[in-house]
Short mmCIF file of C-alpha atoms in Angstrom, two decimals:
data_model
loop_
_atom_site.label_atom_id
_atom_site.label_comp_id
_atom_site.label_asym_id
_atom_site.label_seq_id
_atom_site.Cartn_x
_atom_site.Cartn_y
_atom_site.Cartn_z
CA UNK A 1 68.22 64.76 57.45
CA UNK A 2 71.07 62.27 57.09
CA UNK A 3 74.15 62.39 59.29
CA UNK A 4 77.48 62.00 57.56
CA UNK A 5 81.11 62.79 58.45
CA UNK A 6 82.75 65.77 56.77
CA UNK A 7 86.06 67.63 56.92
CA UNK A 8 86.20 71.34 57.85
CA UNK A 9 89.00 73.88 58.19
CA UNK A 10 88.81 76.48 60.96
CA UNK A 11 91.11 79.37 61.77
CA UNK A 12 91.49 80.58 65.36
CA UNK A 13 93.95 82.42 67.57
CA UNK A 14 95.31 80.98 70.80
CA UNK A 15 98.04 82.03 73.19
CA UNK A 16 100.51 79.16 73.41
CA UNK A 17 102.97 79.28 76.30
CA UNK A 18 105.94 77.04 76.69
CA UNK A 19 106.73 75.48 80.08
CA UNK A 20 109.71 77.84 80.33
CA UNK A 21 107.44 80.87 80.07
CA UNK A 22 105.04 79.34 82.59
CA UNK A 23 108.04 78.92 84.89
CA UNK A 24 108.93 82.61 84.57
CA UNK A 25 105.39 83.60 85.52
CA UNK A 26 105.39 81.22 88.48
CA UNK A 27 108.64 82.71 89.77
CA UNK A 28 106.92 86.07 90.13
CA UNK A 29 104.60 84.92 92.89
CA UNK A 30 107.20 83.03 94.93
CA UNK A 31 108.42 84.64 98.14
CA UNK A 32 112.16 85.17 98.60
CA UNK A 33 112.41 82.03 100.78
CA UNK A 34 110.51 79.88 98.28
CA UNK A 35 112.62 81.28 95.46
CA UNK A 36 115.84 80.49 97.31
CA UNK A 37 114.71 76.88 97.83
CA UNK A 38 113.79 76.49 94.17
CA UNK A 39 117.06 77.97 92.92
CA UNK A 40 118.93 75.68 95.33
CA UNK A 41 117.23 72.67 93.73
CA UNK A 42 118.16 73.88 90.25
CA UNK A 43 121.79 74.37 91.29
CA UNK A 44 121.91 70.72 92.38
CA UNK A 45 120.23 69.39 89.21
CA UNK A 46 121.75 71.52 86.44
CA UNK A 47 125.48 71.01 85.75
CA UNK A 48 125.79 74.39 84.00
CA UNK A 49 124.56 76.45 86.95
CA UNK A 50 126.75 77.68 89.78
CA UNK A 51 126.27 80.14 92.60
CA UNK A 52 127.69 83.64 92.16
CA UNK A 53 130.01 84.15 95.15
CA UNK A 54 131.26 87.61 94.17
CA UNK A 55 130.90 90.35 96.87
CA UNK A 56 127.76 92.47 96.79
CA UNK A 57 128.82 95.43 98.90
CA UNK A 58 128.68 98.94 97.52
CA UNK A 59 125.96 100.99 95.84
CA UNK A 60 123.28 99.21 93.87
CA UNK A 61 124.57 100.60 90.59
CA UNK A 62 127.97 98.99 91.19
CA UNK A 63 126.29 95.66 91.97
CA UNK A 64 124.70 95.62 88.53
CA UNK A 65 121.24 96.24 89.94
CA UNK A 66 118.83 99.02 89.17
CA UNK A 67 117.33 101.65 91.37
CA UNK A 68 114.39 103.88 90.72
CA UNK A 69 113.52 107.39 91.80
CA UNK A 70 109.87 107.91 92.74
CA UNK A 71 108.88 111.56 92.51
CA UNK A 72 105.90 112.59 94.65
CA UNK A 73 104.03 114.69 92.11
CA UNK A 74 105.12 113.57 88.65
CA UNK A 75 104.89 110.30 86.77
CA UNK A 76 108.17 108.51 86.13
CA UNK A 77 109.17 109.14 82.55
CA UNK A 78 112.09 106.77 82.41
CA UNK A 79 112.25 104.94 79.09
CA UNK A 80 111.95 101.18 79.23
CA UNK A 81 115.23 99.35 78.88
CA UNK A 82 115.49 96.26 76.69
CA UNK A 83 115.44 94.03 79.75
CA UNK A 84 112.29 95.66 81.13
CA UNK A 85 110.53 95.36 77.78
CA UNK A 86 111.45 91.69 77.62
CA UNK A 87 110.12 91.25 81.13
CA UNK A 88 106.81 92.82 80.21
CA UNK A 89 106.50 90.80 77.02
CA UNK A 90 107.50 87.54 78.69
CA UNK A 91 105.80 87.83 82.06
CA UNK A 92 102.83 90.08 81.47
CA UNK A 93 100.12 87.55 80.60
CA UNK A 94 97.09 86.17 82.35
CA UNK A 95 97.75 82.70 83.73
CA UNK A 96 94.23 81.72 82.66
CA UNK A 97 95.40 82.12 79.05
CA UNK A 98 98.00 79.38 79.34
CA UNK A 99 97.38 76.50 76.96
CA UNK A 100 97.94 73.33 79.01
CA UNK A 101 98.42 71.35 75.80
CA UNK A 102 101.04 73.68 74.34
CA UNK A 103 104.19 72.01 73.13
CA UNK A 104 107.58 72.79 74.53
CA UNK A 105 110.42 71.27 76.43
CA UNK A 106 109.95 70.52 80.10
CA UNK A 107 113.66 70.80 80.76
CA UNK A 108 113.34 74.25 82.33
CA UNK A 109 111.33 72.83 85.18
CA UNK A 110 113.72 70.11 86.18
CA UNK A 111 111.89 68.09 88.80
CA UNK A 112 109.90 71.11 89.96
CA UNK A 113 106.24 71.56 88.96
CA UNK A 114 104.61 74.55 90.70
CA UNK A 115 101.13 73.62 91.92
CA UNK A 116 101.16 70.42 89.88
CA UNK A 117 99.33 68.44 92.54
CA UNK A 118 97.77 66.03 90.04
CA UNK A 119 101.17 64.62 89.18
CA UNK A 120 102.00 63.71 92.78
CA UNK A 121 101.72 59.92 93.22
CA UNK A 122 99.11 58.75 95.69
CA UNK A 123 100.50 57.79 99.07
CA UNK A 124 104.00 59.09 98.34
CA UNK A 125 105.72 62.38 99.11
CA UNK A 126 107.40 64.62 96.57
CA UNK A 127 110.77 63.20 97.66
CA UNK A 128 109.59 59.68 96.79
CA UNK A 129 109.29 58.52 100.38
CA UNK A 130 106.17 56.70 101.54
CA UNK A 131 103.95 58.81 103.79
CA UNK A 132 101.10 57.96 106.07
CA UNK A 133 97.65 58.70 104.66
CA UNK A 134 96.45 62.12 105.77
CA UNK A 135 99.94 63.37 106.68
CA UNK A 136 99.61 66.38 104.38
CA UNK A 137 95.93 67.11 105.03
CA UNK A 138 96.51 69.35 108.03
CA UNK A 139 98.56 72.53 108.01
CA UNK A 140 99.45 74.23 111.26
CA UNK A 141 98.25 77.82 111.23
CA UNK A 142 100.53 80.54 112.51
CA UNK A 143 99.53 83.09 115.14
CA UNK A 144 99.85 85.95 112.63
CA UNK A 145 97.58 84.18 110.12
CA UNK A 146 95.04 83.43 112.86
CA UNK A 147 94.96 87.06 114.00
CA UNK A 148 94.86 88.42 110.44
CA UNK A 149 91.84 86.29 109.63
CA UNK A 150 90.02 87.63 112.69
CA UNK A 151 91.05 91.21 111.82
CA UNK A 152 89.37 91.00 108.41
CA UNK A 153 86.22 89.62 110.04
CA UNK A 154 86.17 92.34 112.70
CA UNK A 155 86.54 95.41 110.50
CA UNK A 156 86.45 96.61 106.92
CA UNK A 157 87.91 100.06 107.48
CA UNK A 158 91.16 100.46 105.51
CA UNK A 159 92.86 102.46 108.28
CA UNK A 160 92.06 99.87 110.94
CA UNK A 161 93.16 97.07 108.62
CA UNK A 162 96.43 98.86 107.92
CA UNK A 163 97.16 99.67 111.58
CA UNK A 164 96.00 96.20 112.65
CA UNK A 165 98.30 94.49 110.16
CA UNK A 166 101.25 96.46 111.52
CA UNK A 167 100.38 95.64 115.14
CA UNK A 168 100.01 91.93 114.30
CA UNK A 169 103.46 91.98 112.70
CA UNK A 170 104.85 93.41 115.96
CA UNK A 171 103.34 90.60 118.10
CA UNK A 172 105.96 87.97 118.95
CA UNK A 173 105.52 84.19 119.02
CA UNK A 174 104.49 84.30 122.70
CA UNK A 175 101.59 86.62 121.86
CA UNK A 176 103.01 89.86 123.31
CA UNK A 177 103.19 93.26 121.63
CA UNK A 178 106.78 94.38 122.14
CA UNK A 179 106.35 97.95 120.87
CA UNK A 180 104.50 100.68 122.74
CA UNK A 181 101.46 102.26 121.08
CA UNK A 182 102.79 105.86 120.91
CA UNK A 183 105.76 104.57 118.91
CA UNK A 184 103.42 102.73 116.54
CA UNK A 185 101.31 105.89 116.09
CA UNK A 186 104.38 108.03 115.44
CA UNK A 187 105.83 105.59 112.92
CA UNK A 188 102.58 105.20 110.99
CA UNK A 189 101.68 108.87 111.23
CA UNK A 190 98.34 107.92 112.79
CA UNK A 191 96.37 109.33 115.70
CA UNK A 192 97.15 107.61 118.99
CA UNK A 193 93.41 107.16 119.59
CA UNK A 194 93.09 105.18 116.33
CA UNK A 195 96.03 102.96 117.26
CA UNK A 196 94.64 102.37 120.76
CA UNK A 197 91.22 101.51 119.32
CA UNK A 198 92.72 99.00 116.87
CA UNK A 199 94.91 97.48 119.58
CA UNK A 200 91.88 97.09 121.88
CA UNK A 201 90.08 95.28 119.05
CA UNK A 202 93.01 92.87 118.59
CA UNK A 203 93.24 92.11 122.32
CA UNK A 204 89.68 90.79 122.11
CA UNK A 205 90.75 88.18 119.53
CA UNK A 206 91.47 84.51 120.15
CA UNK A 207 93.63 83.36 121.91
CA UNK A 208 92.63 85.24 125.01
CA UNK A 209 95.41 87.51 126.24
CA UNK A 210 97.03 88.06 122.85
CA UNK A 211 98.43 91.51 122.13
CA UNK A 212 99.24 92.24 125.78
CA UNK A 213 102.29 94.37 126.50
CA UNK A 214 103.26 92.64 129.75
CA UNK A 215 102.26 89.73 131.96
CA UNK A 216 99.82 91.77 134.06
CA UNK A 217 97.91 92.91 131.00
CA UNK A 218 97.92 89.35 129.61
CA UNK A 219 96.37 87.98 132.82
CA UNK A 220 93.93 90.89 132.95
CA UNK A 221 92.67 90.22 129.42
CA UNK A 222 92.12 86.52 130.17
CA UNK A 223 90.28 87.28 133.41
CA UNK A 224 88.06 89.85 131.67
CA UNK A 225 87.28 87.26 129.01
CA UNK A 226 86.28 84.82 131.77
CA UNK A 227 84.24 87.54 133.54
CA UNK A 228 86.41 87.20 136.67
CA UNK A 229 88.12 90.58 136.79
CA UNK A 230 86.42 91.97 139.91
CA UNK A 231 88.07 94.58 142.20
CA UNK A 232 89.74 91.94 144.36
CA UNK A 233 91.17 90.13 141.37
CA UNK A 234 92.28 93.46 139.90
CA UNK A 235 94.24 94.23 143.08
CA UNK A 236 95.70 90.70 143.00
CA UNK A 237 96.96 91.11 139.40
CA UNK A 238 98.37 94.56 140.07
CA UNK A 239 100.41 93.06 142.93
CA UNK A 240 101.33 89.83 141.17
CA UNK A 241 104.99 90.30 142.09
CA UNK A 242 104.04 89.42 145.69
CA UNK A 243 103.02 85.97 144.46
CA UNK A 244 106.50 85.43 143.03
CA UNK A 245 107.95 86.35 146.42
CA UNK A 246 105.58 83.97 148.22
CA UNK A 247 104.21 86.89 150.28
CA UNK A 248 100.74 85.53 151.08
CA UNK A 249 100.12 88.08 153.83
CA UNK A 250 100.99 90.92 151.48
CA UNK A 251 98.41 89.64 148.96
CA UNK A 252 95.78 89.38 151.70
CA UNK A 253 96.42 92.99 152.63
CA UNK A 254 96.59 94.25 149.04
CA UNK A 255 93.33 92.57 147.99
CA UNK A 256 91.51 93.26 151.25
CA UNK A 257 90.44 89.58 151.29
CA UNK A 258 90.87 86.65 153.65
CA UNK A 259 93.51 83.97 153.14
CA UNK A 260 91.09 81.43 151.69
CA UNK A 261 89.95 83.84 148.96
CA UNK A 262 93.55 84.69 148.12
CA UNK A 263 94.41 80.99 147.75
CA UNK A 264 91.44 80.59 145.39
CA UNK A 265 92.69 83.53 143.33
CA UNK A 266 96.18 82.03 143.21
CA UNK A 267 94.76 78.76 141.89
CA UNK A 268 92.69 80.60 139.31
CA UNK A 269 95.58 82.72 138.05
CA UNK A 270 97.86 79.69 137.83
CA UNK A 271 95.29 78.12 135.51
CA UNK A 272 95.75 80.96 132.99
CA UNK A 273 98.15 80.95 130.05
CA UNK A 274 101.09 83.35 130.49
CA UNK A 275 102.17 82.95 126.84
CA UNK A 276 99.00 82.49 124.75
CA UNK A 277 100.77 82.74 121.40
CA UNK A 278 102.54 79.41 121.86
CA UNK A 279 99.27 77.63 121.04
CA UNK A 280 99.84 78.53 117.37
CA UNK A 281 102.64 78.15 114.89
CA UNK A 282 104.91 75.67 116.63
CA UNK A 283 107.47 75.81 113.82
CA UNK A 284 110.59 77.93 113.61
CA UNK A 285 109.73 81.60 113.23
CA UNK A 286 111.32 83.09 110.11
CA UNK A 287 112.23 86.76 110.13
CA UNK A 288 110.74 88.66 107.21
CA UNK A 289 113.37 90.01 104.85
CA UNK A 290 112.26 92.92 102.66
CA UNK A 291 112.47 92.53 98.90
CA UNK A 292 112.69 96.30 98.34
CA UNK A 293 114.14 99.22 100.31
CA UNK A 294 112.71 102.75 100.16
CA UNK A 295 114.82 105.64 101.41
CA UNK A 296 114.60 109.41 101.17
CA UNK A 297 116.61 110.82 98.28
CA UNK A 298 118.51 114.09 98.37
CA UNK A 299 116.14 115.83 95.95
CA UNK A 300 113.11 115.22 98.18
CA UNK A 301 111.82 112.16 96.35
CA UNK A 302 112.08 108.48 97.24
CA UNK A 303 114.80 106.05 96.23
CA UNK A 304 113.59 102.50 95.55
CA UNK A 305 116.24 99.78 95.63
CA UNK A 306 116.16 95.99 95.43
CA UNK A 307 117.49 94.03 98.40
CA UNK A 308 120.43 92.11 96.97
CA UNK A 309 120.50 89.80 100.00
CA UNK A 310 117.18 88.19 99.00
CA UNK A 311 118.02 87.81 95.31
CA UNK A 312 119.53 84.43 94.33
CA UNK A 313 122.65 85.09 92.28
CA UNK A 314 123.63 82.44 89.75
CA UNK A 315 126.04 82.11 86.85
CA UNK A 316 125.84 79.99 83.70
CA UNK A 317 129.11 78.15 83.07
CA UNK A 318 129.66 78.80 79.36
CA UNK A 319 133.16 77.30 79.38
CA UNK A 320 132.00 73.94 80.73
CA UNK A 321 129.24 73.81 78.12
CA UNK A 322 131.73 74.50 75.34
CA UNK A 323 134.03 71.74 76.61
CA UNK A 324 131.50 68.93 76.86
CA UNK A 325 129.55 69.91 73.74
CA UNK A 326 132.73 69.60 71.67
CA UNK A 327 133.44 66.05 72.84
CA UNK A 328 133.38 63.62 69.93
CA UNK A 329 131.41 60.38 70.05
CA UNK A 330 128.46 61.62 72.10
CA UNK A 331 125.15 60.08 71.05
CA UNK A 332 122.04 62.08 70.18
CA UNK A 333 120.46 61.48 73.61
CA UNK A 334 123.46 62.99 75.42
CA UNK A 335 123.58 65.94 73.03
CA UNK A 336 119.88 66.58 73.56
CA UNK A 337 120.30 66.47 77.35
CA UNK A 338 123.25 68.88 77.24
CA UNK A 339 121.35 71.33 75.01
CA UNK A 340 118.24 71.21 77.18
CA UNK A 341 120.15 71.76 80.43
CA UNK A 342 122.12 74.65 78.98
CA UNK A 343 118.94 76.27 77.62
CA UNK A 344 117.27 75.74 81.00
CA UNK A 345 120.19 77.39 82.81
CA UNK A 346 120.11 80.42 80.52
CA UNK A 347 116.36 80.74 80.84
CA UNK A 348 116.47 80.58 84.65
CA UNK A 349 119.12 83.30 84.79
CA UNK A 350 117.04 85.48 82.47
CA UNK A 351 113.83 84.79 84.41
CA UNK A 352 115.44 85.77 87.72
CA UNK A 353 116.66 89.03 86.22
CA UNK A 354 113.24 89.79 84.73
CA UNK A 355 111.55 88.98 88.04
CA UNK A 356 113.81 91.43 89.89
CA UNK A 357 113.21 94.22 87.40
CA UNK A 358 109.44 93.65 87.42
CA UNK A 359 109.34 93.83 91.23
CA UNK A 360 111.39 97.04 91.14
CA UNK A 361 109.10 98.63 88.56
CA UNK A 362 105.89 97.75 90.44
CA UNK A 363 107.33 98.86 93.80
CA UNK A 364 108.47 102.16 92.31
CA UNK A 365 105.00 102.91 91.01
CA UNK A 366 103.39 102.02 94.36
CA UNK A 367 105.81 104.36 96.13
CA UNK A 368 105.00 107.11 93.64
CA UNK A 369 101.27 106.62 94.20
CA UNK A 370 101.56 106.46 98.01
CA UNK A 371 104.23 109.10 98.59
CA UNK A 372 101.84 111.05 100.86
CA UNK A 373 101.67 108.08 103.23
CA UNK A 374 105.45 107.88 103.41
CA UNK A 375 105.69 111.61 104.07
CA UNK A 376 102.70 112.26 106.34
CA UNK A 377 101.28 108.96 107.64
CA UNK A 378 98.44 106.49 107.32
CA UNK A 379 95.69 109.11 107.07
CA UNK A 380 97.09 110.11 103.70
CA UNK A 381 96.83 106.70 102.06
CA UNK A 382 95.48 107.20 98.55
CA UNK A 383 92.80 104.94 97.10
CA UNK A 384 94.67 102.51 94.89
CA UNK A 385 93.84 99.35 92.98
CA UNK A 386 95.68 96.95 90.70
CA UNK A 387 94.38 98.57 87.51
CA UNK A 388 95.88 101.97 88.35
CA UNK A 389 99.35 100.49 88.80
CA UNK A 390 98.94 98.19 85.80
CA UNK A 391 97.96 101.06 83.49
CA UNK A 392 100.78 103.27 84.75
CA UNK A 393 103.53 100.73 84.01
CA UNK A 394 101.77 99.06 81.05
CA UNK A 395 101.40 95.62 82.54
CA UNK A 396 98.43 93.36 83.20
CA UNK A 397 96.59 93.37 86.53
CA UNK A 398 97.34 89.67 87.05
CA UNK A 399 101.06 90.46 86.86
CA UNK A 400 100.70 93.17 89.51
CA UNK A 401 98.77 90.74 91.70
CA UNK A 402 101.55 88.15 91.50
CA UNK A 403 104.28 90.69 92.16
CA UNK A 404 102.60 92.15 95.26
CA UNK A 405 101.89 88.74 96.83
CA UNK A 406 104.40 87.72 99.53
CA UNK A 407 106.71 90.65 98.68
CA UNK A 408 107.72 93.12 101.39
CA UNK A 409 108.94 96.69 101.25
CA UNK A 410 110.99 98.39 103.97
CA UNK A 411 110.03 102.06 104.33
CA UNK A 412 110.89 104.77 106.86
CA UNK A 413 107.50 103.99 108.44
CA UNK A 414 108.08 100.26 108.79
CA UNK A 415 107.97 96.99 106.91
CA UNK A 416 104.83 96.31 104.85
CA UNK A 417 103.61 93.79 102.33
CA UNK A 418 103.15 95.43 98.94
CA UNK A 419 99.48 94.51 98.80
CA UNK A 420 98.78 96.60 101.95
CA UNK A 421 99.00 99.75 99.85
CA UNK A 422 95.92 98.90 97.79
CA UNK A 423 92.82 100.54 99.30
CA UNK A 424 89.25 101.05 98.09
CA UNK A 425 88.05 104.31 96.56
CA UNK A 426 84.83 106.26 96.02
CA UNK A 427 84.37 108.16 92.76
CA UNK A 428 84.02 111.93 92.72
CA UNK A 429 80.70 113.33 91.50
CA UNK A 430 82.50 116.32 89.99
CA UNK A 431 84.89 114.21 87.98
CA UNK A 432 87.88 115.07 90.17
CA UNK A 433 90.16 112.82 92.17
CA UNK A 434 88.52 109.83 93.83
CA UNK A 435 87.91 109.78 97.57
CA UNK A 436 89.34 107.18 99.92
CA UNK A 437 86.73 104.82 101.36
CA UNK A 438 88.17 105.48 104.81
CA UNK A 439 87.65 109.22 104.39
CA UNK A 440 84.03 108.65 103.34
CA UNK A 441 83.38 106.43 106.37
CA UNK A 442 84.87 109.10 108.62
CA UNK A 443 82.57 111.73 107.08
CA UNK A 444 79.51 109.51 107.60
CA UNK A 445 80.44 109.10 111.24
CA UNK A 446 80.84 112.87 111.64
CA UNK A 447 77.41 113.56 110.13
CA UNK A 448 75.69 111.05 112.41
CA UNK A 449 77.53 112.20 115.54
CA UNK A 450 76.30 115.76 114.88
CA UNK A 451 72.63 114.67 114.80
CA UNK A 452 69.97 115.88 117.21
CA UNK A 453 66.58 114.31 117.89
CA UNK A 454 65.06 116.68 115.35
CA UNK A 455 67.71 116.21 112.65
CA UNK A 456 68.23 112.45 112.42
CA UNK A 457 69.62 111.70 108.95
CA UNK A 458 68.32 108.87 106.83
CA UNK A 459 70.66 107.02 104.47
CA UNK A 460 69.10 108.86 101.52
CA UNK A 461 69.76 112.22 103.19
CA UNK A 462 73.38 111.25 103.84
CA UNK A 463 73.71 110.38 100.14
CA UNK A 464 72.44 113.86 99.22
CA UNK A 465 74.88 115.56 101.57
CA UNK A 466 77.84 113.53 100.32
CA UNK A 467 76.98 114.12 96.67
CA UNK A 468 76.76 117.83 97.39
CA UNK A 469 80.30 117.53 98.79
CA UNK A 470 81.51 115.82 95.61
CA UNK A 471 81.27 112.14 96.65
CA UNK A 472 79.42 109.95 94.14
CA UNK A 473 78.02 107.23 96.40
CA UNK A 474 75.00 104.92 96.34
CA UNK A 475 72.51 104.49 99.17
CA UNK A 476 73.39 100.81 99.65
CA UNK A 477 77.05 101.81 100.02
CA UNK A 478 76.14 104.30 102.75
CA UNK A 479 74.13 101.58 104.51
CA UNK A 480 77.05 99.14 104.23
CA UNK A 481 79.55 101.66 105.62
CA UNK A 482 77.16 102.59 108.43
CA UNK A 483 76.86 98.92 109.40
CA UNK A 484 80.64 98.46 109.40
CA UNK A 485 80.81 101.39 111.82
CA UNK A 486 78.26 99.61 114.07
CA UNK A 487 75.83 102.53 113.70
CA UNK A 488 72.11 101.63 113.85
CA UNK A 489 69.54 102.79 111.29
CA UNK A 490 67.92 106.23 111.42
CA UNK A 491 64.73 104.74 112.89
CA UNK A 492 66.64 103.07 115.70
CA UNK A 493 68.70 106.21 116.36
CA UNK A 494 65.58 108.39 116.52
CA UNK A 495 63.87 105.96 118.90
CA UNK A 496 66.96 105.88 121.14
CA UNK A 497 67.11 109.68 121.28
CA UNK A 498 63.43 109.95 122.20
CA UNK A 499 63.85 107.41 124.98
CA UNK A 500 66.84 109.34 126.30
CA UNK A 501 64.86 112.58 126.26
CA UNK A 502 62.03 110.97 128.24
#
């Protein structure tokens, strides 16, 4: 068979996205601080952009923003406005579908290329300055990130993850928890025992002493970790104020030890770290500003409102564009530059508006889905995933993922990242509403705690009981949940009970 060149015609469909549309999608996943930095750069580079300095006080409707009412039991039936439809059509695409070879002007980007690491010149920074090799290879981890990573390794229970995330947010840069546990339980609507259990888990994390509520507890945690918290040392820590006074005789009496032992304890305590959190995140701590506010409305529902303080406000100077575009004698290069910059300014203003409306729409649906949590507490978190929200507001899951990343919502129960409200679910065997994974774990624990030596339940038996109660669950899922609860197998439990009986 001979090989020969030939010409063929093929027809195919491909989603082509301009750089401007890619920019609009990228803006969705930026935090409010990153967005402010980016808009600041554009204000410096684009002659047709200027900052809107008009006052923003007064109700949201008077500021030109939108609010949404989230009813607890009914789906929002508000018709889409033109702006919201444009936002969905422009922003609601999978980033994997972007054609990197698509044509289009790069003017909308200016000098900013999100995640365009390949274009960064070797050995030089993004500002053009020479940098030492390896200067950007190490990123200092913050205390909150370090604790969050350990939290996800220590537990998989949604309630513990939710409570733990809140406690970590309350820990200051020195490593101390500045809010008492009953207040945390009341605000989250959780049982105090669950909050205390989660707090105890966090205090076992690295660095030793983190999560303590005062200096005595911080020293106690570090001594326990070093296996040095004996009765004498306990008495020494409980009377630590005598050390500050230089009352050596008082410490000898309080610890019931001789002077030499007390001096050894003083040396040991002075070797501890009174502020363990300072080992992480040496940079300036930035306060988290919420992107969305949720307040109780007069009709019993929830009012969802954008935080105008975190939204960059820009204006496009139409008059200046009209003046310079009408100048005679300008060459084609200048005219092209003016047109591109003006188009870029208009597109940025439109993209910022669409971003705000998309965040508002997603947040409103999350509030509607999780209204029971807002009303009654963490035990009433509903199972929720990206698809449920995406289907409800007719957007793609990837859009919801971008919107909920690095966006925070201020509720009557505290400040939370939007992604915290997404929890796993277990299907119902009767076709009814799905069950929360946390509720299923709690039921498995109850069944096992009620066992006797003659009624030890195997994983298969637990599956039968749960399916009879309307929970459609697999045996491997029961085994996984049992392991996350640190509960041994039925064989090990039966053996332990027989040994106890003997």
